[in-house]
């Protein structure tokens, strides 16, 4: 499990396939962490869920920018 936060400047250098792969990995990890939390277990790192959610948001932001959705704003 990688604990470092993904940085925007690193994400913009990644290929689309790498972004999709990382997004899927993070979403799976988030499900696992939420499952542990929901079943009453103590999370190994309490701040990890919010960190994962922020990393997912960063990836989706990069993907959105590449599609040009924000071009008109």
Short mmCIF file of N, CA and C in Angstrom, two decimals:
data_model
loop_
_atom_site.label_atom_id
_atom_site.label_comp_id
_atom_site.label_asym_id
_atom_site.label_seq_id
_atom_site.Cartn_x
_atom_site.Cartn_y
_atom_site.Cartn_z
N UNK A 1 0.85 -1.18 0.00
CA UNK A 1 0.00 0.00 0.00
C UNK A 1 0.89 1.23 0.00
N UNK A 2 0.69 2.07 -0.98
CA UNK A 2 1.47 3.29 -1.08
C UNK A 2 0.78 4.38 -0.27
N UNK A 3 1.51 5.02 0.61
CA UNK A 3 0.92 6.00 1.50
C UNK A 3 1.11 7.43 1.01
N UNK A 4 1.95 7.63 0.01
CA UNK A 4 2.21 8.99 -0.43
C UNK A 4 1.03 9.54 -1.23
N UNK A 5 0.83 10.84 -1.09
CA UNK A 5 -0.23 11.52 -1.83
C UNK A 5 0.21 11.71 -3.26
N UNK A 6 -0.70 11.48 -4.19
CA UNK A 6 -0.40 11.72 -5.59
C UNK A 6 -0.36 13.22 -5.84
N UNK A 7 0.63 13.67 -6.54
CA UNK A 7 0.75 15.10 -6.82
C UNK A 7 0.23 15.40 -8.21
N UNK A 8 -0.36 16.57 -8.33
CA UNK A 8 -0.94 17.00 -9.60
C UNK A 8 0.12 16.98 -10.70
N UNK A 9 1.30 17.50 -10.41
CA UNK A 9 2.34 17.57 -11.46
C UNK A 9 2.78 16.18 -11.92
N UNK A 10 2.67 15.19 -11.02
CA UNK A 10 2.99 13.81 -11.42
C UNK A 10 1.86 13.22 -12.26
N UNK A 11 0.63 13.56 -11.90
CA UNK A 11 -0.52 13.02 -12.61
C UNK A 11 -0.59 13.52 -14.05
N UNK A 12 -0.25 14.79 -14.28
CA UNK A 12 -0.35 15.32 -15.64
C UNK A 12 0.70 14.71 -16.56
N UNK A 13 1.73 14.08 -15.99
CA UNK A 13 2.75 13.42 -16.80
C UNK A 13 2.36 11.98 -17.16
N UNK A 14 1.35 11.43 -16.46
CA UNK A 14 0.95 10.04 -16.68
C UNK A 14 0.09 9.90 -17.93
N UNK A 15 0.20 8.73 -18.57
CA UNK A 15 -0.67 8.43 -19.71
C UNK A 15 -2.07 8.14 -19.20
N UNK A 16 -3.06 8.24 -20.09
CA UNK A 16 -4.46 8.01 -19.71
C UNK A 16 -4.64 6.61 -19.13
N UNK A 17 -3.97 5.61 -19.72
CA UNK A 17 -4.10 4.24 -19.24
C UNK A 17 -3.59 4.12 -17.80
N UNK A 18 -2.49 4.82 -17.50
CA UNK A 18 -1.93 4.79 -16.15
C UNK A 18 -2.89 5.46 -15.16
N UNK A 19 -3.52 6.54 -15.58
CA UNK A 19 -4.49 7.22 -14.72
C UNK A 19 -5.67 6.31 -14.40
N UNK A 20 -6.17 5.62 -15.42
CA UNK A 20 -7.31 4.72 -15.24
C UNK A 20 -6.92 3.59 -14.28
N UNK A 21 -5.73 3.04 -14.48
CA UNK A 21 -5.24 1.96 -13.63
C UNK A 21 -5.11 2.42 -12.17
N UNK A 22 -4.55 3.59 -11.97
CA UNK A 22 -4.38 4.14 -10.62
C UNK A 22 -5.74 4.45 -9.99
N UNK A 23 -6.66 4.96 -10.78
CA UNK A 23 -8.01 5.27 -10.29
C UNK A 23 -8.70 3.99 -9.82
N UNK A 24 -8.60 2.93 -10.61
CA UNK A 24 -9.22 1.66 -10.22
C UNK A 24 -8.60 1.10 -8.95
N UNK A 25 -7.28 1.22 -8.83
CA UNK A 25 -6.59 0.73 -7.64
C UNK A 25 -7.05 1.50 -6.40
N UNK A 26 -7.14 2.82 -6.53
CA UNK A 26 -7.55 3.65 -5.40
C UNK A 26 -9.00 3.40 -5.01
N UNK A 27 -9.88 3.22 -6.01
CA UNK A 27 -11.28 2.95 -5.70
C UNK A 27 -11.43 1.61 -4.97
N UNK A 28 -10.64 0.62 -5.37
CA UNK A 28 -10.65 -0.67 -4.67
C UNK A 28 -10.14 -0.54 -3.25
N UNK A 29 -9.09 0.24 -3.09
CA UNK A 29 -8.54 0.46 -1.76
C UNK A 29 -9.54 1.21 -0.87
N UNK A 30 -10.25 2.17 -1.46
CA UNK A 30 -11.25 2.92 -0.70
C UNK A 30 -12.37 2.00 -0.24
N UNK A 31 -12.82 1.12 -1.12
CA UNK A 31 -13.86 0.14 -0.75
C UNK A 31 -13.39 -0.74 0.40
N UNK A 32 -12.16 -1.17 0.33
CA UNK A 32 -11.60 -2.03 1.37
C UNK A 32 -11.53 -1.28 2.70
N UNK A 33 -11.03 -0.05 2.67
CA UNK A 33 -10.92 0.74 3.90
C UNK A 33 -12.30 1.03 4.50
N UNK A 34 -13.26 1.34 3.64
CA UNK A 34 -14.62 1.61 4.13
C UNK A 34 -15.25 0.35 4.70
N UNK A 35 -14.94 -0.79 4.10
CA UNK A 35 -15.46 -2.06 4.61
C UNK A 35 -14.94 -2.36 6.00
N UNK A 36 -13.65 -2.11 6.21
CA UNK A 36 -13.06 -2.32 7.53
C UNK A 36 -13.72 -1.39 8.53
N UNK A 37 -13.91 -0.15 8.13
CA UNK A 37 -14.51 0.85 9.01
C UNK A 37 -15.97 0.50 9.33
N UNK A 38 -16.72 0.07 8.32
CA UNK A 38 -18.14 -0.23 8.49
C UNK A 38 -18.35 -1.47 9.37
N UNK A 39 -17.41 -2.39 9.32
CA UNK A 39 -17.57 -3.61 10.12
C UNK A 39 -17.09 -3.41 11.56
N UNK A 40 -16.77 -2.17 11.90
CA UNK A 40 -16.39 -1.86 13.27
C UNK A 40 -14.91 -2.00 13.55
N UNK A 41 -14.15 -2.35 12.55
CA UNK A 41 -12.71 -2.49 12.75
C UNK A 41 -12.03 -1.14 12.80
N UNK A 42 -10.92 -1.09 13.50
CA UNK A 42 -10.17 0.15 13.57
C UNK A 42 -9.31 0.27 12.32
N UNK A 43 -9.42 1.40 11.59
CA UNK A 43 -8.59 1.56 10.40
C UNK A 43 -7.12 1.64 10.77
N UNK A 44 -6.28 1.08 9.93
CA UNK A 44 -4.84 1.11 10.21
C UNK A 44 -4.32 2.54 10.20
N UNK A 45 -4.90 3.39 9.35
CA UNK A 45 -4.51 4.79 9.29
C UNK A 45 -5.81 5.60 9.17
N UNK A 46 -6.21 6.28 10.21
CA UNK A 46 -7.49 6.99 10.22
C UNK A 46 -7.65 8.03 9.11
N UNK A 47 -6.58 8.66 8.70
CA UNK A 47 -6.68 9.69 7.66
C UNK A 47 -6.61 9.14 6.25
N UNK A 48 -6.43 7.85 6.12
CA UNK A 48 -6.23 7.25 4.79
C UNK A 48 -7.46 7.39 3.90
N UNK A 49 -8.66 7.25 4.44
CA UNK A 49 -9.86 7.33 3.61
C UNK A 49 -9.96 8.70 2.94
N UNK A 50 -9.75 9.77 3.70
CA UNK A 50 -9.84 11.11 3.10
C UNK A 50 -8.70 11.33 2.12
N UNK A 51 -7.53 10.76 2.39
CA UNK A 51 -6.40 10.89 1.47
C UNK A 51 -6.71 10.19 0.14
N UNK A 52 -7.31 9.01 0.21
CA UNK A 52 -7.67 8.27 -1.00
C UNK A 52 -8.70 9.07 -1.80
N UNK A 53 -9.71 9.63 -1.11
CA UNK A 53 -10.74 10.40 -1.80
C UNK A 53 -10.14 11.62 -2.51
N UNK A 54 -9.17 12.26 -1.89
CA UNK A 54 -8.52 13.42 -2.51
C UNK A 54 -7.70 13.00 -3.73
N UNK A 55 -7.01 11.87 -3.62
CA UNK A 55 -6.24 11.36 -4.76
C UNK A 55 -7.16 11.02 -5.93
N UNK A 56 -8.31 10.41 -5.64
CA UNK A 56 -9.29 10.09 -6.68
C UNK A 56 -9.77 11.38 -7.35
N UNK A 57 -10.04 12.39 -6.55
CA UNK A 57 -10.50 13.68 -7.09
C UNK A 57 -9.44 14.30 -7.98
N UNK A 58 -8.16 14.20 -7.59
CA UNK A 58 -7.08 14.75 -8.41
C UNK A 58 -7.02 14.06 -9.77
N UNK A 59 -7.14 12.73 -9.77
CA UNK A 59 -7.10 11.98 -11.03
C UNK A 59 -8.26 12.39 -11.92
N UNK A 60 -9.46 12.48 -11.34
CA UNK A 60 -10.63 12.84 -12.13
C UNK A 60 -10.53 14.26 -12.67
N UNK A 61 -9.89 15.14 -11.91
CA UNK A 61 -9.67 16.52 -12.38
C UNK A 61 -8.77 16.53 -13.60
N UNK A 62 -7.68 15.77 -13.55
CA UNK A 62 -6.76 15.69 -14.69
C UNK A 62 -7.48 15.12 -15.91
N UNK A 63 -8.27 14.07 -15.70
CA UNK A 63 -9.01 13.47 -16.82
C UNK A 63 -9.99 14.47 -17.42
N UNK A 64 -10.68 15.22 -16.57
CA UNK A 64 -11.66 16.21 -17.03
C UNK A 64 -10.96 17.32 -17.83
N UNK A 65 -9.82 17.76 -17.34
CA UNK A 65 -9.07 18.81 -18.05
C UNK A 65 -8.62 18.33 -19.42
N UNK A 66 -8.22 17.07 -19.51
CA UNK A 66 -7.77 16.53 -20.79
C UNK A 66 -8.92 16.43 -21.79
N UNK A 67 -10.13 16.21 -21.30
CA UNK A 67 -11.28 16.12 -22.19
C UNK A 67 -11.76 17.48 -22.64
N UNK A 68 -11.28 18.53 -21.98
CA UNK A 68 -11.66 19.88 -22.36
C UNK A 68 -13.01 20.33 -21.86
N UNK A 69 -13.56 19.66 -20.85
CA UNK A 69 -14.86 20.03 -20.31
C UNK A 69 -14.80 21.43 -19.72
N UNK A 70 -13.68 21.79 -19.11
CA UNK A 70 -13.55 23.08 -18.47
C UNK A 70 -13.09 24.19 -19.43
N UNK A 71 -12.99 23.88 -20.70
CA UNK A 71 -12.48 24.85 -21.67
C UNK A 71 -13.35 26.09 -21.77
N UNK A 72 -14.65 25.93 -21.58
CA UNK A 72 -15.55 27.05 -21.72
C UNK A 72 -15.71 27.90 -20.47
N UNK A 73 -15.06 27.50 -19.39
CA UNK A 73 -15.23 28.24 -18.13
C UNK A 73 -14.25 29.37 -17.98
#
